[in-house]
């Protein structure tokens, strides 16, 4: 089965890191565990196709803003002719220009306090729930829901294995 790229949904979700995942060597591989009020955590950034199958996944520290990773995630996907569905947190001119420059059509609601309210196709925007469902499927695996692994590469490997299982179903 090939990816259906007519719609690409993008979002991020925070995963709390277990206390045993902290304390990795500073000179070793990056662990992508950030520290915030909620404690140590990692953020999973994901893009899914129109069927809800994962297209690209990357990790960041939990306290990083979602918009900083939107373009790096989209750079790995051919969005030409696609509708890119993201929430208000991704409302930025830089991202919208990137989507248009690569042949996509952004479906991003404007922020409530924006001076100029862009038109948003709310019927199409409802399909963004597929990326939220991906996070529910990933977090059904206990090892992903609570990060026990110190290196980011090991944790991301288990996310990839779970993503393969999602593709196979």
Backbone as a chain_set.jsonl record, in Angstrom:
{"seq": "XXXXXXXXXXXXXXXXXXXXXXXXXXXXXXXXXXXXXXXXXXXXXXXXXXXXXXXXXXXXXXXXXXXXXXXXXXXXXXXXXXXXXXXXXXXXXXXXXXXXXXXXXXXXXXXXXXXXXXXXXXXXXXXXXXXXXXXXXXXXXXXXXXXXXXXXXXXXXXXXXXXXXXXXX", "coords": {"N": [[0.837, -1.169, 0.0], [0.588, 2.182, -0.854], [1.434, 5.492, 0.287], [-1.137, 7.854, 0.811], [-1.112, 10.906, -0.334], [-2.815, 13.078, -0.586], [-3.775, 14.463, 1.536], [-1.956, 15.728, 4.228], [-1.281, 15.495, 7.543], [-0.062, 17.167, 10.423], [1.491, 17.195, 13.593], [2.39, 17.385, 17.117], [3.345, 15.606, 20.094], [3.673, 15.279, 23.605], [5.768, 13.227, 25.605], [6.2, 11.863, 28.708], [9.253, 11.392, 30.345], [10.646, 8.611, 31.933], [12.055, 8.337, 35.234], [14.352, 6.785, 35.184], [15.327, 7.101, 32.66], [16.727, 9.386, 32.563], [19.935, 10.967, 33.001], [21.822, 10.154, 31.139], [25.017, 9.889, 29.498], [26.747, 12.932, 28.949], [28.533, 13.377, 26.876], [27.887, 11.466, 25.086], [25.59, 9.874, 22.781], [22.861, 11.949, 21.584], [20.087, 12.554, 23.769], [17.645, 13.815, 23.688], [15.938, 14.664, 25.761], [14.124, 16.94, 27.466], [13.767, 19.456, 30.038], [11.146, 20.636, 31.938], [8.441, 22.363, 33.639], [6.691, 20.246, 34.036], [8.369, 18.157, 34.391], [10.947, 15.853, 33.23], [10.892, 15.346, 29.712], [9.983, 14.299, 26.351], [9.334, 15.254, 22.994], [7.308, 14.118, 20.404], [7.275, 14.543, 17.017], [5.166, 14.302, 14.3], [4.053, 13.325, 11.017], [1.267, 12.424, 9.091], [-0.448, 10.491, 6.544], [-3.392, 10.606, 4.38], [-4.731, 8.379, 5.253], [-3.989, 8.045, 7.835], [-1.584, 6.845, 8.321], [1.797, 6.796, 9.431], [4.145, 9.11, 8.097], [6.524, 10.549, 8.5], [8.638, 10.827, 11.305], [9.995, 12.538, 14.05], [12.105, 13.421, 16.874], [12.225, 15.699, 19.66], [13.376, 17.86, 22.305], [11.264, 18.127, 25.17], [10.401, 20.733, 25.887], [10.573, 22.325, 23.66], [9.221, 24.413, 21.054], [6.494, 23.592, 18.904], [6.33, 24.667, 16.278], [8.94, 25.087, 15.449], [9.802, 22.7, 14.395], [8.216, 22.016, 12.299], [8.774, 22.642, 9.55], [11.259, 21.174, 9.171], [10.17, 18.553, 9.382], [8.306, 18.483, 7.258], [10.036, 18.76, 5.104], [10.896, 16.25, 4.463], [8.889, 15.051, 3.096], [6.99, 14.717, 0.143], [5.018, 17.199, -0.64], [3.645, 18.21, -2.762], [0.734, 19.175, -4.326], [-0.748, 18.439, -2.139], [-2.978, 18.828, 0.661], [-2.115, 20.454, 3.531], [-2.612, 19.872, 6.817], [-2.777, 21.444, 9.832], [-2.724, 22.553, 13.296], [-3.685, 25.593, 15.125], [-1.356, 26.346, 16.467], [0.691, 26.229, 14.689], [0.55, 28.408, 13.079], [2.156, 30.425, 11.1], [3.841, 32.75, 9.002], [6.17, 31.918, 7.74], [6.015, 29.095, 7.657], [3.659, 28.794, 6.137], [4.442, 29.983, 3.728], [6.465, 28.161, 3.04], [4.951, 25.846, 2.552], [3.362, 26.648, 0.359], [5.444, 27.193, -1.478], [6.368, 24.652, -2.014], [4.338, 23.472, -3.403], [2.043, 22.775, -2.006], [-1.12, 23.037, -0.218], [-2.012, 25.009, 2.394], [-3.93, 24.262, 5.297], [-4.684, 25.862, 7.769], [-5.913, 27.152, 10.667], [-6.317, 30.579, 11.589], [-4.713, 32.302, 14.297], [-6.491, 33.277, 17.255], [-6.069, 35.947, 17.984], [-5.053, 37.126, 15.703], [-4.41, 39.699, 13.315], [-5.234, 39.534, 10.686], [-7.569, 37.36, 9.556], [-7.325, 34.311, 8.112], [-8.952, 32.363, 5.546], [-10.299, 29.226, 6.332], [-10.789, 25.888, 5.527], [-13.022, 24.31, 7.172], [-14.321, 21.866, 7.068], [-12.514, 20.161, 5.797], [-10.45, 20.448, 7.612], [-11.235, 18.941, 9.784], [-10.277, 16.422, 9.308], [-7.831, 16.282, 10.44], [-7.758, 14.876, 12.729], [-6.63, 12.428, 12.372], [-3.873, 12.43, 12.815], [-3.82, 12.777, 15.528], [-4.971, 10.385, 16.302], [-2.908, 8.696, 15.556], [-1.002, 9.226, 17.547], [-2.379, 8.207, 19.742], [-2.401, 5.486, 19.068], [0.346, 4.948, 19.046], [0.998, 5.478, 21.718], [-0.267, 3.442, 22.954], [1.49, 1.476, 23.311], [3.393, 0.639, 25.982], [6.105, 1.131, 26.335], [6.566, 3.27, 24.696], [4.731, 5.17, 25.563], [5.641, 5.865, 28.114], [8.732, 7.015, 28.41], [11.464, 5.008, 28.66], [13.991, 4.586, 27.702], [17.363, 5.677, 27.449], [19.133, 6.758, 25.29], [18.194, 8.716, 22.428], [18.092, 7.487, 19.956], [17.512, 4.782, 20.457], [14.956, 4.945, 21.598], [13.55, 6.155, 19.464], [13.81, 4.127, 17.626], [12.062, 2.155, 18.647], [9.688, 3.54, 18.309], [9.616, 3.583, 15.534], [9.312, 0.847, 15.022], [6.749, 0.398, 16.095], [5.38, 2.069, 14.344], [5.695, 0.703, 11.945], [4.135, -1.535, 12.488], [1.656, -0.278, 12.603], [1.392, 0.505, 9.917], [1.204, -2.034, 8.787], [-1.242, -2.956, 9.684]], "CA": [[0.0, 0.0, 0.0], [1.326, 3.426, -0.928], [0.897, 6.594, 1.08], [-2.098, 8.73, 0.151], [-0.598, 12.219, 0.014], [-3.745, 14.166, -0.877], [-3.827, 15.201, 2.797], [-0.865, 15.454, 5.163], [-1.554, 16.119, 8.841], [1.161, 17.333, 11.188], [1.294, 17.618, 14.975], [3.392, 16.905, 18.065], [2.796, 15.14, 21.36], [4.695, 15.152, 24.651], [5.862, 11.962, 26.321], [6.965, 12.017, 29.942], [10.38, 10.476, 30.459], [10.754, 7.93, 33.221], [13.224, 8.815, 35.98], [15.52, 5.991, 34.832], [15.837, 7.495, 31.348], [17.597, 10.547, 32.755], [21.29, 10.675, 33.455], [22.697, 9.628, 30.088], [26.291, 10.608, 29.39], [26.649, 14.193, 28.213], [29.363, 13.318, 25.673], [27.404, 10.356, 24.269], [24.554, 10.172, 21.796], [21.835, 12.844, 22.129], [18.964, 11.833, 24.343], [16.423, 14.573, 23.391], [15.068, 14.784, 26.925], [14.143, 18.299, 27.97], [13.25, 19.614, 31.396], [10.186, 21.723, 32.08], [7.691, 22.266, 34.89], [6.087, 18.918, 34.127], [9.415, 17.162, 34.567], [11.653, 15.512, 31.996], [9.995, 14.869, 28.669], [10.373, 14.295, 24.948], [8.218, 15.564, 22.118], [7.284, 13.379, 19.148], [6.698, 15.302, 15.906], [4.777, 13.303, 13.304], [3.2, 13.658, 9.883], [0.543, 11.243, 8.614], [-1.129, 10.648, 5.265], [-4.854, 10.69, 4.456], [-5.239, 7.182, 5.93], [-3.504, 8.038, 9.21], [-0.319, 6.099, 8.413], [2.9, 7.733, 9.646], [5.039, 9.397, 6.982], [7.827, 10.931, 9.038], [8.598, 11.063, 12.752], [11.258, 12.986, 14.648], [12.037, 13.734, 18.295], [12.87, 16.905, 20.17], [13.223, 18.032, 23.744], [9.871, 18.386, 25.484], [10.033, 22.139, 26.045], [10.698, 23.036, 22.382], [7.965, 24.796, 20.424], [6.151, 22.741, 17.758], [6.542, 25.331, 14.996], [10.351, 24.985, 15.064], [10.068, 21.412, 13.762], [7.251, 21.773, 11.226], [9.447, 22.645, 8.25], [12.12, 19.997, 9.049], [9.369, 17.342, 9.141], [7.731, 18.556, 5.918], [11.087, 18.645, 4.094], [11.09, 14.835, 4.135], [7.661, 14.564, 2.461], [6.609, 15.414, -1.079], [3.687, 17.754, -0.369], [3.104, 18.821, -3.97], [-0.656, 18.803, -4.556], [-1.344, 17.987, -0.886], [-3.492, 19.768, 1.652], [-1.361, 20.266, 4.769], [-3.533, 20.183, 7.906], [-2.128, 21.631, 11.129], [-3.54, 23.371, 14.197], [-3.345, 27.015, 15.267], [-0.006, 26.535, 16.98], [1.622, 26.279, 13.561], [0.215, 29.57, 12.268], [3.273, 31.35, 10.869], [4.029, 33.063, 7.588], [7.289, 31.131, 7.222], [5.504, 27.76, 7.333], [2.693, 28.913, 5.042], [5.232, 30.208, 2.509], [7.144, 26.9, 2.711], [3.961, 24.926, 1.984], [3.044, 27.133, -0.983], [6.639, 27.049, -2.326], [6.539, 23.242, -2.375], [3.166, 23.018, -4.14], [0.966, 22.325, -1.132], [-2.175, 23.984, 0.154], [-2.139, 24.969, 3.856], [-5.225, 24.365, 5.977], [-4.252, 26.267, 9.099], [-6.74, 28.239, 11.195], [-5.581, 31.716, 12.139], [-4.813, 32.464, 15.746], [-7.645, 34.099, 17.656], [-5.693, 37.355, 18.073], [-4.417, 37.56, 14.459], [-5.028, 40.87, 12.697], [-5.871, 39.075, 9.449], [-8.081, 35.989, 9.697], [-7.316, 33.568, 6.86], [-10.036, 31.394, 5.335], [-9.921, 27.851, 6.653], [-11.806, 24.904, 5.154], [-13.242, 23.583, 8.421], [-14.723, 20.491, 6.764], [-11.256, 19.444, 5.554], [-9.645, 20.531, 8.838], [-11.657, 17.873, 10.695], [-9.493, 15.22, 9.016], [-6.583, 16.352, 11.194], [-7.842, 13.954, 13.855], [-5.85, 11.221, 12.072], [-2.56, 12.505, 13.466], [-4.068, 12.548, 16.957], [-5.176, 8.948, 16.451], [-1.588, 8.06, 15.497], [-0.387, 9.316, 18.873], [-3.076, 7.243, 20.604], [-1.926, 4.148, 18.721], [1.739, 4.82, 19.501], [1.058, 5.461, 23.179], [-0.83, 2.185, 23.455], [2.66, 0.689, 23.689], [3.866, 1.204, 27.247], [7.488, 1.576, 26.188], [6.53, 4.568, 24.026], [3.944, 6.084, 26.391], [6.565, 6.33, 29.141], [10.054, 6.802, 27.834], [12.414, 4.367, 29.558], [15.29, 4.506, 27.038], [18.192, 6.872, 27.576], [19.464, 7.393, 24.006], [17.063, 9.014, 21.555], [18.071, 6.527, 18.848], [16.822, 3.572, 20.902], [13.529, 5.287, 21.743], [13.007, 6.369, 18.127], [13.731, 2.807, 17.003], [10.816, 1.521, 19.065], [8.593, 4.265, 17.655], [9.595, 3.099, 14.153], [8.74, -0.505, 15.021], [5.306, 0.57, 16.28], [4.859, 2.66, 13.114], [5.619, -0.38, 10.959], [2.95, -2.329, 12.842], [0.485, 0.521, 12.203], [1.309, 0.384, 8.474], [0.798, -3.39, 8.425], [-2.667, -3.153, 10.01]], "C": [[0.889, 1.24, 0.0], [0.658, 4.479, -0.059], [-0.044, 7.43, 0.224], [-1.771, 10.16, 0.561], [-1.538, 13.363, -0.37], [-3.927, 15.056, 0.35], [-2.654, 14.766, 3.664], [-1.181, 16.216, 6.443], [-0.292, 16.099, 9.673], [0.82, 17.782, 12.598], [2.425, 17.061, 15.832], [2.706, 16.502, 19.36], [3.929, 14.939, 22.353], [4.602, 13.783, 25.304], [6.719, 12.218, 27.554], [8.069, 10.969, 29.993], [10.41, 9.888, 31.864], [12.024, 8.394, 33.919], [14.484, 8.038, 35.613], [16.074, 6.34, 33.452], [16.768, 8.695, 31.455], [18.991, 10.085, 33.154], [22.186, 10.054, 32.414], [23.955, 10.479, 30.012], [26.144, 11.847, 28.516], [27.446, 14.153, 26.913], [28.934, 12.189, 24.739], [26.386, 10.809, 23.242], [23.508, 11.103, 22.413], [20.648, 12.05, 22.666], [17.633, 12.548, 24.146], [15.432, 14.568, 24.546], [15.218, 16.202, 27.455], [13.547, 18.351, 29.36], [12.355, 20.844, 31.439], [9.473, 21.561, 33.41], [7.113, 20.878, 35.116], [7.096, 17.811, 34.355], [10.095, 16.858, 33.242], [10.69, 14.94, 30.958], [10.592, 14.99, 27.282], [9.139, 14.607, 24.129], [8.387, 14.777, 20.824], [6.586, 14.254, 18.115], [6.395, 14.301, 14.8], [3.924, 13.919, 12.203], [2.559, 12.361, 9.407], [-0.124, 11.548, 7.277], [-2.649, 10.669, 5.47], [-5.49, 9.473, 5.119], [-4.8, 7.11, 7.39], [-2.232, 7.239, 9.404], [0.838, 7.085, 8.547], [3.789, 7.866, 8.413], [6.438, 9.733, 7.457], [7.661, 11.264, 10.509], [9.972, 11.531, 13.192], [11.02, 13.366, 16.106], [12.668, 15.085, 18.577], [12.719, 16.915, 21.683], [11.797, 18.509, 24.025], [9.474, 19.846, 25.544], [10.125, 22.93, 24.736], [9.332, 23.301, 21.775], [7.74, 23.961, 19.162], [6.526, 23.368, 16.422], [7.991, 25.22, 14.524], [10.652, 23.707, 14.294], [9.115, 21.11, 12.617], [7.938, 21.693, 9.87], [10.43, 21.477, 8.139], [11.356, 18.686, 8.816], [8.836, 17.35, 7.707], [8.773, 18.439, 4.813], [11.313, 17.201, 3.662], [9.892, 14.234, 3.401], [7.403, 15.385, 1.205], [5.174, 15.908, -0.913], [3.078, 18.415, -1.596], [1.704, 18.286, -4.241], [-1.383, 18.341, -3.306], [-1.958, 19.145, -0.117], [-2.763, 19.458, 2.956], [-2.228, 20.781, 5.919], [-2.766, 20.27, 9.218], [-2.979, 22.559, 11.989], [-3.006, 24.793, 14.309], [-1.917, 27.273, 15.735], [1.04, 26.651, 15.886], [1.366, 27.471, 12.647], [1.409, 30.511, 12.191], [3.444, 31.557, 9.37], [5.138, 32.226, 6.969], [6.825, 29.725, 6.822], [4.539, 27.813, 6.157], [3.412, 29.137, 3.719], [5.937, 28.934, 2.074], [6.168, 25.924, 2.045], [3.605, 25.357, 0.559], [4.219, 26.934, -1.938], [6.842, 25.613, -2.787], [5.273, 22.639, -2.983], [2.021, 22.513, -3.303], [-0.044, 23.423, -0.876], [-2.355, 23.93, 1.665], [-3.59, 25.071, 4.315], [-4.897, 24.595, 7.45], [-5.182, 27.37, 9.587], [-5.858, 29.361, 11.746], [-5.706, 31.722, 13.656], [-5.954, 33.409, 16.069], [-7.313, 35.59, 17.629], [-5.019, 37.879, 16.804], [-5.164, 38.747, 13.863], [-5.787, 40.478, 11.432], [-6.283, 37.614, 9.63], [-8.145, 35.334, 8.318], [-8.536, 32.664, 6.775], [-9.502, 30.0, 5.642], [-11.082, 26.941, 6.264], [-12.023, 23.987, 6.355], [-13.669, 22.143, 8.178], [-13.476, 19.632, 6.536], [-10.413, 19.392, 6.825], [-9.993, 19.415, 9.825], [-10.87, 16.59, 10.484], [-8.163, 15.191, 9.775], [-6.595, 15.4, 12.395], [-7.001, 12.699, 13.621], [-4.474, 11.255, 12.723], [-2.713, 12.318, 14.973], [-4.289, 11.057, 17.228], [-3.86, 8.189, 16.36], [-0.932, 8.087, 16.868], [-1.068, 8.371, 19.856], [-2.6, 5.823, 20.334], [-0.496, 3.932, 19.209], [1.805, 4.677, 21.017], [0.331, 4.271, 23.789], [0.289, 1.231, 23.853], [3.299, 1.364, 24.895], [5.276, 1.772, 27.125], [7.565, 2.941, 25.502], [5.798, 5.594, 24.89], [4.758, 6.668, 27.534], [7.959, 6.01, 28.659], [11.009, 6.249, 28.882], [13.836, 4.407, 28.993], [16.071, 5.8, 27.185], [18.523, 7.489, 26.219], [18.225, 7.601, 23.141], [16.967, 7.996, 20.426], [17.342, 5.243, 19.232], [15.324, 3.827, 21.008], [12.88, 5.451, 20.375], [12.899, 5.046, 17.375], [12.457, 2.075, 17.376], [9.597, 2.228, 18.483], [8.477, 3.806, 16.202], [8.991, 1.698, 14.062], [7.22, -0.436, 15.181], [4.674, 1.158, 15.026], [4.742, 1.622, 12.006], [4.396, -1.237, 11.222], [1.667, -1.593, 12.456], [0.294, 0.427, 10.68], [0.805, -0.991, 8.061], [-0.669, -3.673, 8.726], [-3.451, -2.406, 9.036]], "O": [[1.839, 1.326, 0.778], [-0.519, 4.375, 0.283], [0.227, 7.68, -0.951], [-2.107, 10.585, 1.667], [-1.097, 14.508, -0.469], [-4.197, 16.251, 0.227], [-2.394, 13.572, 3.815], [-1.331, 17.438, 6.426], [0.466, 15.13, 9.639], [-0.036, 18.645, 12.788], [3.304, 16.356, 15.337], [1.625, 16.993, 19.683], [5.013, 14.484, 21.988], [3.514, 13.251, 25.527], [7.833, 12.731, 27.45], [7.833, 9.794, 29.712], [10.219, 10.595, 32.853], [12.976, 8.803, 33.254], [15.584, 8.58, 35.72], [17.177, 5.916, 33.108], [17.52, 8.981, 30.523], [19.185, 8.95, 33.588], [23.217, 9.477, 32.759], [23.957, 11.643, 30.411], [25.493, 11.81, 27.472], [27.08, 14.822, 25.946], [29.563, 11.98, 23.702], [26.33, 11.984, 22.88], [23.283, 11.062, 23.622], [20.256, 11.025, 22.108], [16.584, 11.959, 24.407], [14.224, 14.477, 24.331], [16.309, 16.615, 27.847], [12.899, 17.404, 29.806], [12.748, 21.938, 31.034], [9.854, 20.718, 34.222], [7.053, 20.394, 36.246], [6.72, 16.647, 34.498], [9.844, 17.533, 32.243], [9.796, 14.157, 31.28], [11.579, 15.695, 27.07], [8.024, 14.264, 24.521], [9.462, 14.767, 20.224], [5.441, 14.661, 18.311], [7.272, 13.533, 14.404], [3.186, 14.881, 12.416], [3.219, 11.325, 9.328], [-0.338, 12.708, 6.924], [-3.127, 10.742, 6.602], [-6.657, 9.519, 5.506], [-5.206, 6.195, 8.108], [-1.836, 6.979, 10.541], [0.864, 8.103, 7.854], [4.139, 6.875, 7.771], [7.425, 9.263, 6.89], [6.685, 11.895, 10.914], [10.99, 10.99, 12.761], [9.885, 13.602, 16.522], [13.53, 15.555, 17.835], [12.021, 16.08, 22.259], [11.199, 19.212, 23.21], [8.319, 20.176, 25.278], [9.779, 24.112, 24.72], [8.399, 22.518, 21.954], [8.688, 23.659, 18.438], [6.994, 22.669, 15.524], [8.247, 25.255, 13.32], [11.668, 23.637, 13.602], [9.203, 20.038, 12.018], [7.696, 20.751, 9.116], [10.449, 20.823, 7.097], [11.854, 17.801, 8.119], [8.908, 16.333, 7.017], [8.436, 18.056, 3.693], [11.871, 16.962, 2.591], [9.88, 13.036, 3.114], [7.577, 16.603, 1.205], [4.227, 15.13, -1.032], [2.075, 19.119, -1.473], [1.512, 17.077, -4.371], [-2.526, 17.893, -3.395], [-1.519, 20.29, -0.228], [-2.794, 18.323, 3.43], [-2.54, 21.97, 5.99], [-2.174, 19.287, 9.664], [-3.848, 23.267, 11.48], [-2.013, 25.153, 13.676], [-1.34, 28.315, 15.425], [2.151, 27.121, 16.131], [1.916, 27.531, 11.547], [1.646, 31.3, 13.106], [3.217, 30.646, 8.575], [5.056, 31.862, 5.796], [7.205, 29.225, 5.763], [4.598, 26.96, 5.271], [3.041, 28.551, 2.702], [6.01, 28.643, 0.88], [6.528, 25.252, 1.078], [3.552, 24.524, -0.345], [4.016, 26.547, -3.089], [7.43, 25.382, -3.844], [5.153, 21.417, -3.066], [1.107, 21.881, -3.831], [0.147, 24.577, -1.261], [-2.806, 22.91, 2.186], [-4.371, 25.863, 3.787], [-4.84, 23.665, 8.254], [-5.234, 28.434, 8.97], [-4.787, 29.11, 12.299], [-6.675, 31.214, 14.219], [-6.334, 34.243, 15.247], [-8.168, 36.41, 17.294], [-4.463, 38.977, 16.824], [-6.394, 38.8, 13.898], [-6.851, 41.024, 11.143], [-5.437, 36.743, 9.834], [-8.924, 35.75, 7.461], [-9.087, 32.25, 7.794], [-8.388, 29.649, 5.253], [-12.228, 27.199, 6.634], [-11.299, 23.008, 6.536], [-13.401, 21.279, 9.013], [-13.396, 18.506, 7.027], [-9.737, 18.396, 7.082], [-9.144, 18.993, 10.611], [-10.799, 15.754, 11.385], [-7.454, 14.185, 9.751], [-5.554, 15.152, 13.003], [-6.691, 11.98, 14.572], [-3.962, 10.216, 13.14], [-1.828, 11.761, 15.622], [-3.851, 10.533, 18.252], [-3.697, 7.155, 17.007], [-0.368, 7.085, 17.307], [-0.403, 7.793, 20.716], [-2.415, 5.041, 21.267], [-0.164, 2.864, 19.724], [2.565, 3.864, 21.541], [0.316, 4.111, 25.01], [0.077, 0.298, 24.628], [3.696, 2.527, 24.828], [5.597, 2.785, 27.747], [8.525, 3.684, 25.707], [6.198, 6.757, 24.945], [4.587, 7.834, 27.888], [8.318, 4.841, 28.518], [11.328, 6.92, 29.864], [14.796, 4.273, 29.753], [15.513, 6.89, 27.062], [18.215, 8.662, 26.009], [17.321, 6.766, 23.123], [15.864, 7.674, 19.983], [16.624, 4.675, 18.408], [14.518, 3.013, 20.557], [11.782, 4.944, 20.146], [11.985, 4.867, 16.57], [11.832, 1.442, 16.525], [8.585, 1.588, 18.195], [7.368, 3.654, 15.69], [8.244, 1.401, 13.13], [6.489, -1.134, 14.479], [3.553, 0.792, 14.672], [3.797, 1.656, 11.217], [3.694, -1.625, 10.288], [0.698, -2.22, 12.029], [-0.833, 0.286, 10.206], [0.058, -1.109, 7.089], [-1.275, -4.535, 8.091], [-4.681, -2.413, 9.097]]}, "num_chains": 1, "name": "protein.A"}
